[in-house]
Amino acid sequence: MAESDGVDSAGAPEKAFYVTTPIYYVNDAPHIGHAYTTVAGDVLTRWHRQRGERVHFLTGTDEHGEKILRAAEANGMTPQQWCDHMVESAWKPMLAAIDAANDDFIRTTELRHTGPVQQFLRVLHDRGEVYEGTYTGPYCVACEEFKLPGELLQPGDRCPVHDRPVEQLSEENYFFRLSAYQDRLLAHYRDHPQFVQPDSARNEVVRFVESGLQDLSLSRSTFDWGVSVPWDSSHVVYVWIDALQNYITAAGWGSDPQRFAGLWPADVHLVGKDILRFHAVIWPAMLMAAGLALPTTVFANGWLLVGGEKMSKTKLTGIPPQRITDHFGSDAYRYYFLRELSFGQDGSFSWESMAQRYTSELANDFGNLASRLTSMVERYRDGSLPAPAPEPALAGALEKTVLLADDRMCAMDFQAGLAAVFDYVRLVNGYVTDSAPWVLAKDPARAADLDRVLYATAESLRALAVLLNPVMPKSCARLWTSLGAEAALGPLAAQRVQDAGRWGLLQAGSQVRKSEVLFPRLPDDEPAP
Ligand code: MSP
């Protein structure tokens, strides 16, 4: 697909590559565990955008349910006031701090969501998927989920995710016939191996469904902060049933069929591993029940750990993203989390490893390469880029790097994708050191060699700016401008990953300007915050 105008040859909107994050509970402020999934989603969509695809990136907030109601009460506000306050003062600023370029932000208290949620419930009801019954069981308010007695930590019947005592709930509710979907779900997992990723998550889901499914309570009647059940206003829709639908309501289901056709099914739902069952079991069963297409992939990422445990606000271990971005900048933040952790596995953040990667990989390897090259072209060639010349040692490696990085980033193996790109950065640094352009510059007879080295280094940086732009958009835009590439190649956003490995795209005479330092040195004496 070429850089797209979003319309196919028949004039219908081309389906976008549609990526979602979980919608976040607004009972509390965000920490880097929440931001982790959002950074991954943002990089994934920017990567596909850089491939010339039409993309759509959705994130948002989950605003109903008992947990939010209790937080609002504790803060002396109405639930709606509390949600408005948290979205504006905490959640949207977090997105700005990590430089997320989401195309939409859905709030579950918006009418464009609540109306269609009621319609969806009616569809399930009309299709005979809902019945009235009673359920008694242990409930964790922090998870907003009934637990299976066998899952609880002992002593004291504690939630395995939050390590807090569960509450016994007994309710007359409406139920969704989830148990009827066991075979269809298992068939879907079997026929679509990419549906749940990574493999460890897939195996867990298959085992869980094989062990049998219970019907799911889809309403609550003990409080009223939620979407009211359309045929019985004494009940509100269970917050998870309401929340999962954000992926279709934001895409226009129930309000804008054309928009919906251009977005659904989602290509990737990114979720934390603790909410995998909701997305890989309950959600597809709900979609099947309503006769809608299933998302292509549910990818479960691991947790950020502190002292071996899931980072959490409840346990006062949550670090706000801004504490890190204020110190290192958003580009380094985005790079660090994707390079340091293996997506899909648990991992830890530390100030030391963040500072170490910043200094050695970003400031020394990448940033220095850019400033070395741009200042040499200024000094030796008056800022005018020499003519393209072949450099097989770099060109072949670059082509392979682009293919490998594209393959890994599309597979959401961000760590390997970035490792491949930074292997190339180191190769080019070695090439510059070995070619010693500062020596060549002293010998007029070697002018052609100097031209070749300068061009090859600039051309490598041109490709690096394209490959790293989805991860570090601010620095790459600056690098692009300082390479003088704008005029020759058009705006950065138009540069496709697939073309990044073509040698000779930078044109002779491009005006190269010494770049401002991309990653300033960290003050030595400043202690980690
Ligand atoms: N509101 C639900 C999701 C509904 S999606 C239809 C919810 N919200 S949450 O705010 O509690 O969590 C949102 C996401 O943040 C989850 O994917 C969760 O895994 C993730 N994380 C919360 N703490 C985390 C870490 N310490 N590490 C990584 N991700 C973690 O669940």
XYZ file of C-alpha atoms and ligand atoms in Angstrom:
560
model
C 0.000 0.000 0.000
C 1.403 3.384 -0.943
C 1.264 6.461 1.278
C -2.434 6.499 1.436
C -5.210 8.965 1.051
C -7.339 6.508 3.014
C -9.584 5.544 0.099
C -9.366 2.365 -1.971
C -9.884 2.195 -5.733
C -13.637 1.617 -5.328
C -13.917 4.797 -3.247
C -14.701 2.996 0.021
C -12.579 3.905 3.031
C -9.623 1.583 3.287
C -9.709 -0.318 6.582
C -7.251 1.263 8.974
C -4.697 -0.656 11.007
C -6.557 -0.285 14.295
C -4.675 -0.525 17.601
C -6.116 -0.134 21.085
C -4.817 0.124 24.634
C -6.885 -0.852 27.657
C -9.009 1.998 28.909
C -7.656 3.058 32.265
C -9.533 3.305 35.545
C -9.659 6.866 36.753
C -9.814 6.032 40.445
C -6.165 7.000 40.637
C -3.385 8.736 38.705
C -1.281 6.934 36.088
C 2.071 5.300 36.773
C 4.676 3.937 34.382
C 2.952 0.525 34.349
C -0.043 2.103 32.630
C 2.095 4.228 30.329
C 4.033 1.156 29.221
C 1.176 -0.288 27.144
C 0.358 3.133 25.737
C 3.947 3.701 24.579
C 3.940 0.299 22.892
C 0.658 1.053 21.139
C 1.893 4.450 20.066
C 5.117 3.057 18.633
C 3.271 0.246 16.885
C 0.859 2.674 15.212
C 3.587 5.127 14.302
C 5.552 2.248 12.775
C 2.605 1.241 10.598
C 2.003 4.876 9.704
C 5.643 5.078 8.662
C 4.939 2.083 6.397
C 2.376 4.227 4.604
C -0.653 2.504 6.108
C -3.755 4.217 7.355
C -3.757 3.679 11.102
C -5.988 4.427 14.030
C -4.842 4.430 17.638
C -7.400 4.451 20.430
C -6.928 4.902 24.135
C -9.193 6.238 26.854
C -10.622 5.914 30.327
C -12.885 3.460 32.127
C -15.119 5.562 34.339
C -17.936 3.436 35.732
C -18.189 0.900 38.540
C -17.835 0.660 42.244
C -14.139 1.436 42.398
C -14.606 4.843 40.744
C -17.688 5.551 42.835
C -15.724 4.919 46.038
C -12.824 7.104 44.899
C -15.207 9.957 44.098
C -16.906 9.635 47.476
C -13.572 9.586 49.266
C -12.668 12.835 47.493
C -15.980 14.560 48.130
C -17.012 14.781 44.488
C -19.767 13.313 42.354
C -18.485 10.430 40.218
C -18.771 12.513 37.052
C -16.873 15.428 38.628
C -14.192 13.040 39.795
C -13.825 11.468 36.335
C -13.667 14.861 34.603
C -11.067 16.010 37.095
C -8.884 12.893 36.720
C -9.061 12.824 32.927
C -8.018 16.458 32.596
C -5.516 16.681 35.446
C -3.874 13.273 35.262
C -4.617 11.031 32.293
C -4.459 13.428 29.347
C -1.303 15.121 30.707
C 0.300 11.670 30.961
C -0.374 11.101 27.249
C 1.215 14.448 26.430
C 4.240 13.664 28.600
C 4.971 10.424 26.746
C 4.217 12.061 23.368
C 1.367 9.708 22.487
C -0.277 10.489 19.146
C -3.586 8.739 19.721
C -6.254 9.416 17.118
C -9.088 9.165 19.596
C -9.679 9.176 23.340
C -12.825 7.440 24.525
C -14.413 8.002 27.901
C -17.037 5.498 28.937
C -19.244 8.258 30.338
C -19.602 9.820 26.875
C -22.955 9.521 25.128
C -21.307 8.079 22.027
C -20.407 5.137 24.264
C -23.331 4.744 26.657
C -26.021 4.812 23.944
C -24.410 2.065 21.837
C -23.669 0.007 24.990
C -27.399 -0.104 25.638
C -28.016 -1.074 22.022
C -25.482 -3.854 22.293
C -27.149 -5.191 25.431
C -30.473 -5.195 23.605
C -28.936 -7.182 20.782
C -27.690 -9.811 23.251
C -31.045 -9.827 25.009
C -33.027 -10.136 21.775
C -30.820 -12.994 20.645
C -31.580 -14.963 23.815
C -28.039 -14.606 25.199
C -29.149 -13.077 28.521
C -31.134 -14.549 31.441
C -31.921 -13.557 35.036
C -30.289 -15.442 37.921
C -28.444 -15.253 41.226
C -24.748 -15.372 41.816
C -22.798 -15.586 45.040
C -19.035 -15.464 45.141
C -15.860 -13.700 46.184
C -15.475 -10.300 44.484
C -12.404 -8.055 44.225
C -13.423 -4.414 43.856
C -9.936 -3.399 42.697
C -10.213 -5.878 39.789
C -13.978 -5.329 39.506
C -14.195 -9.074 39.088
C -15.724 -12.159 40.703
C -12.932 -14.563 41.570
C -12.950 -18.335 41.553
C -12.516 -19.629 45.119
C -9.507 -21.722 43.980
C -7.668 -18.599 42.782
C -7.603 -16.827 46.150
C -4.447 -16.402 48.198
C -4.492 -17.847 51.693
C -4.832 -17.127 54.511
C -7.652 -14.638 54.442
C -9.118 -15.155 50.945
C -6.982 -12.475 49.259
C -7.087 -11.361 45.605
C -4.108 -12.843 43.707
C -3.564 -9.562 41.808
C -4.056 -7.031 44.604
C -3.205 -9.104 47.654
C -6.215 -7.656 49.457
C -9.168 -9.513 51.012
C -12.058 -10.097 48.609
C -15.695 -9.393 49.512
C -18.535 -11.912 49.345
C -21.174 -10.694 46.902
C -24.566 -12.230 46.325
C -26.705 -10.666 43.674
C -29.774 -11.129 41.549
C -28.351 -10.291 38.181
C -28.666 -10.675 34.479
C -26.303 -13.243 33.075
C -24.594 -13.696 29.733
C -24.457 -17.291 28.470
C -20.671 -17.373 28.346
C -20.576 -21.130 29.037
C -22.200 -21.764 25.652
C -19.101 -20.401 23.881
C -16.488 -22.827 25.122
C -16.279 -24.901 21.922
C -16.483 -21.925 19.586
C -13.715 -20.144 21.482
C -11.475 -23.193 21.463
C -12.073 -23.596 17.720
C -11.160 -19.947 17.198
C -7.901 -20.273 19.158
C -7.075 -23.383 17.156
C -7.840 -21.845 13.758
C -6.264 -18.455 14.526
C -2.972 -19.055 16.296
C -2.191 -15.340 16.144
C -5.343 -14.454 18.101
C -3.706 -14.566 21.530
C -0.027 -13.631 21.819
C 2.562 -14.324 23.050
C 2.439 -18.139 23.168
C 2.546 -18.247 26.965
C -0.627 -16.133 27.073
C -2.277 -18.267 24.428
C -1.558 -21.455 26.339
C -2.946 -19.964 29.529
C -6.159 -18.923 27.807
C -6.644 -22.278 26.102
C -6.129 -24.116 29.408
C -8.566 -21.808 31.156
C -11.298 -22.278 28.552
C -10.720 -26.027 28.381
C -11.368 -26.222 32.108
C -14.929 -24.977 31.506
C -16.642 -21.589 31.528
C -19.261 -20.197 33.880
C -21.957 -17.803 32.753
C -21.104 -14.194 33.461
C -23.084 -11.744 35.521
C -23.493 -8.681 33.324
C -25.334 -6.313 35.624
C -25.247 -4.888 39.156
C -28.100 -3.567 41.275
C -26.386 -2.523 44.524
C -25.155 0.846 43.167
C -26.070 2.982 40.201
C -22.822 4.429 38.778
C -22.973 2.831 35.359
C -24.950 2.471 32.137
C -28.470 1.436 32.997
C -29.666 -1.879 31.620
C -32.073 -0.873 28.849
C -34.927 -3.198 29.848
C -34.515 -2.842 33.634
C -33.383 0.507 35.000
C -32.855 -0.919 38.499
C -29.640 -2.480 37.146
C -26.477 -0.989 35.709
C -24.270 -2.828 33.237
C -21.281 -4.590 34.858
C -18.311 -2.288 34.360
C -16.270 -4.797 32.366
C -19.102 -5.524 29.930
C -19.465 -1.765 29.491
C -15.691 -1.156 29.217
C -14.869 -3.828 26.622
C -17.330 -2.255 24.253
C -15.247 0.923 24.045
C -13.331 -0.720 21.220
C -16.440 -0.833 19.032
C -18.342 2.220 20.283
C -15.339 4.488 19.661
C -15.107 2.928 16.203
C -18.673 3.940 15.458
C -20.655 0.798 16.189
C -24.255 1.809 16.848
C -23.669 5.369 15.655
C -21.642 5.569 12.443
C -21.665 2.437 10.250
C -19.272 3.860 7.684
C -16.687 4.701 10.291
C -17.128 1.272 11.810
C -16.548 -0.429 8.449
C -13.308 1.521 8.096
C -11.964 0.451 11.493
C -13.386 -2.823 12.718
C -12.151 -5.463 13.388
C -9.287 -4.148 15.484
C -5.887 -5.434 14.416
C -4.342 -5.416 17.874
C -5.762 -5.086 21.366
C -2.790 -4.450 23.653
C -3.550 -5.487 27.216
C -1.723 -6.205 30.449
C -1.583 -9.881 31.339
C -3.924 -9.406 34.318
C -6.802 -8.516 31.999
C -6.118 -11.154 29.387
C -9.159 -13.328 30.130
C -11.525 -10.417 29.687
C -10.075 -9.737 26.259
C -9.354 -13.234 25.013
C -12.373 -15.078 26.459
C -15.259 -12.797 27.438
C -14.848 -10.177 24.712
C -14.686 -12.575 21.745
C -17.670 -14.490 23.155
C -19.640 -11.232 23.393
C -18.719 -10.364 19.822
C -19.717 -13.834 18.617
C -23.010 -13.487 20.471
C -23.700 -10.177 18.729
C -22.594 -11.486 15.334
C -19.581 -9.179 15.026
C -16.108 -9.929 13.692
C -13.351 -10.713 16.182
C -10.160 -8.668 16.590
C -7.126 -10.162 14.884
C -4.800 -10.213 17.888
C -4.935 -9.748 21.629
C -1.365 -9.200 22.828
C -0.699 -9.475 26.558
C 2.281 -7.536 27.840
C 4.071 -8.356 31.061
C 4.138 -6.251 34.196
C 6.569 -3.642 35.357
C 7.795 -4.892 38.663
C 9.147 -3.136 41.709
C 10.926 -5.346 44.176
C 9.585 -8.381 42.324
C 5.949 -7.245 42.570
C 3.583 -5.531 40.123
C 4.079 -1.781 40.403
C 0.903 -0.316 41.795
C -0.516 2.846 43.245
C -2.384 0.844 45.843
C 0.949 -0.360 47.169
C 2.533 3.062 46.760
C 5.085 1.728 44.295
C 3.770 3.625 41.280
C 6.181 6.068 39.596
C 4.441 8.805 37.566
C 5.816 8.859 33.975
C 6.497 12.583 34.275
C 9.169 11.950 36.895
C 11.149 10.172 34.216
C 10.259 12.292 31.182
C 11.125 15.491 33.090
C 14.606 14.141 33.552
C 15.315 12.198 30.353
C 12.750 13.535 27.853
C 9.934 11.651 26.177
C 12.046 10.159 23.360
C 14.454 8.474 25.758
C 11.530 7.293 27.868
C 9.878 5.627 24.887
C 13.136 4.079 23.735
C 14.100 2.777 27.141
C 10.946 0.836 27.957
C 10.785 -0.885 24.579
C 14.514 -1.631 24.397
C 15.021 -2.718 27.999
C 12.023 -5.012 28.487
C 10.899 -7.929 26.430
C 7.287 -7.140 25.520
C 5.170 -9.968 26.864
C 7.512 -10.690 29.802
C 7.674 -9.068 33.211
C 10.541 -6.667 33.736
C 11.884 -4.007 36.053
C 12.580 -0.335 35.659
C 15.622 1.132 37.344
C 17.055 4.651 37.264
C 20.512 3.168 36.822
C 19.695 1.160 33.702
C 17.716 4.088 32.298
C 20.690 6.434 32.784
C 23.064 3.850 31.392
C 21.108 3.282 28.173
C 20.575 7.011 27.801
C 24.256 7.770 27.998
C 25.735 4.883 26.080
C 23.133 4.211 23.386
C 21.351 7.504 22.865
C 23.892 10.199 23.747
C 27.129 8.413 22.768
C 26.202 6.018 19.977
C 23.304 7.701 18.193
C 23.494 11.368 19.208
C 27.245 11.620 18.716
C 27.094 10.017 15.298
C 24.649 12.696 14.196
C 26.693 15.558 15.578
C 29.977 14.161 14.246
C 28.601 13.829 10.729
C 26.789 17.139 10.548
C 29.711 19.103 11.931
C 32.139 17.408 9.507
C 29.979 18.215 6.483
C 29.813 21.807 7.705
C 33.524 22.013 8.313
C 34.892 20.090 5.331
C 32.218 20.720 2.678
C 30.694 23.983 3.770
C 27.436 22.225 4.671
C 26.813 20.881 1.173
C 26.353 17.109 0.990
C 28.667 15.359 -1.512
C 27.149 13.325 -4.349
C 25.818 9.808 -3.722
C 28.452 7.116 -3.882
C 28.215 3.385 -3.305
C 29.451 1.970 -0.011
C 28.733 -1.770 -0.146
C 29.950 -2.410 3.408
C 27.167 -0.234 4.806
C 24.501 -0.515 2.108
C 24.169 -4.298 2.421
C 23.965 -4.148 6.211
C 21.419 -1.352 6.048
C 19.145 -3.320 3.759
C 19.226 -6.280 6.140
C 18.663 -4.015 9.142
C 15.552 -2.502 7.609
C 14.061 -5.903 6.791
C 14.805 -7.287 10.233
C 13.586 -4.205 12.087
C 10.370 -4.112 10.055
C 9.715 -7.777 10.691
C 10.344 -7.496 14.443
C 8.461 -4.236 15.005
C 5.402 -5.526 13.119
C 5.554 -8.665 15.268
C 5.607 -6.422 18.379
C 9.042 -7.701 19.301
C 10.167 -4.135 19.952
C 13.247 -5.162 21.852
C 14.704 -7.112 18.908
C 13.620 -4.446 16.413
C 15.487 -1.737 18.305
C 18.474 -3.990 18.935
C 18.772 -4.489 15.156
C 18.670 -0.734 14.515
C 21.247 -0.021 17.194
C 23.548 -2.746 15.863
C 23.567 -0.698 12.689
C 24.261 2.513 14.638
C 27.335 0.834 16.118
C 28.412 -0.468 12.726
C 28.314 3.054 11.278
C 30.207 4.444 14.265
C 32.908 1.839 13.688
C 32.953 2.696 10.003
C 33.493 6.398 10.737
C 36.242 5.651 13.231
C 37.984 3.238 10.843
C 37.651 5.587 7.840
C 39.015 8.517 9.887
C 37.529 11.323 7.766
C 39.503 13.861 9.864
C 42.671 12.296 8.429
C 41.271 12.182 4.885
C 40.389 15.872 5.188
C 44.043 16.768 5.526
C 44.946 15.224 2.179
C 43.452 16.934 -0.929
C 44.302 13.824 -2.989
C 41.783 11.867 -0.915
C 38.855 14.237 -1.444
C 36.801 11.563 -3.214
C 37.287 9.187 -0.281
C 36.210 11.865 2.140
C 33.113 12.558 0.018
C 32.228 8.868 0.040
C 32.571 8.550 3.817
C 30.562 11.694 4.486
C 27.838 10.624 2.095
C 27.661 7.071 3.452
C 27.384 8.317 7.020
C 24.722 10.875 6.145
C 22.775 8.307 4.158
C 22.897 5.918 7.123
C 21.589 8.650 9.400
C 18.812 9.368 6.915
C 17.699 5.745 7.207
C 18.076 5.798 10.993
C 15.869 8.874 11.207
C 13.124 6.967 9.394
C 13.531 3.784 11.447
C 13.706 5.543 14.784
C 11.049 8.145 14.090
C 8.192 5.977 15.443
C 10.075 5.549 18.706
C 11.815 8.924 19.084
C 9.846 11.379 16.958
C 11.236 14.579 18.466
C 14.929 13.791 17.954
C 14.369 12.239 14.552
C 12.548 15.324 13.279
C 15.525 17.416 14.384
C 17.983 15.023 12.795
C 15.998 14.990 9.566
C 16.059 18.750 9.335
C 19.756 18.953 10.072
C 20.455 16.451 7.268
C 18.786 18.850 4.873
C 16.597 15.965 3.822
C 13.369 17.912 3.916
C 13.667 19.548 0.532
C 15.039 16.513 -1.222
C 12.659 13.950 0.155
C 9.525 15.609 1.424
C 8.279 15.598 4.967
C 9.473 12.932 7.321
C 6.001 11.485 7.707
C 6.056 10.599 4.008
C 9.170 8.440 4.331
C 8.321 4.802 4.244
C 10.048 2.132 6.254
C 10.083 -0.075 3.166
C 12.237 2.456 1.305
C 14.553 3.250 4.200
C 17.141 0.701 3.041
C 17.458 2.086 -0.494
C 20.906 3.564 -0.895
C 21.301 6.960 -2.494
C 18.101 8.755 -1.474
C 19.811 11.813 -0.007
C 20.662 14.146 -2.827
C 23.917 15.852 -3.649
C 23.962 19.414 -2.385
C 21.487 18.804 0.466
C 22.144 21.533 3.028
C 23.479 19.894 6.155
C 23.470 21.932 9.357
C 25.216 20.985 12.557
C 22.481 19.383 14.604
C 21.762 20.607 18.083
C 22.764 17.896 20.516
C 20.057 15.225 20.262
C 20.588 13.782 23.739
C 22.384 16.210 26.049
C 24.754 14.695 28.562
C 23.227 14.016 31.957
C 24.745 16.179 34.665
C 27.311 13.947 36.413
C 26.603 15.231 39.853
C 22.852 15.022 39.685
C 21.524 12.144 41.783
C 18.794 9.957 40.294
C 15.468 11.518 41.277
N -10.149 -0.536 33.177
C -9.533 -1.805 33.056
C -9.284 -2.138 31.595
C -10.491 -2.134 30.714
S -10.097 -2.456 29.063
C -11.555 -2.653 28.339
C -8.222 -1.819 33.825
N -7.690 -0.634 34.105
S -6.343 -0.410 34.918
O -6.165 1.017 34.940
O -6.409 -1.073 36.180
O -5.205 -1.111 34.147
C -5.006 -0.797 32.810
C -3.819 -1.508 32.270
O -2.650 -1.115 32.967
C -3.899 -3.020 32.369
O -3.543 -3.559 31.094
C -2.845 -3.378 33.374
O -2.226 -4.601 33.069
C -1.860 -2.245 33.154
N -0.993 -2.133 34.287
C -1.270 -1.686 35.542
N -0.160 -1.849 36.307
C 0.836 -2.401 35.559
C 2.182 -2.684 35.756
N 2.776 -2.530 36.911
N 2.897 -3.114 34.683
C 2.368 -3.205 33.411
N 1.094 -2.951 33.202
C 0.275 -2.711 34.287
O -7.724 -2.895 34.112
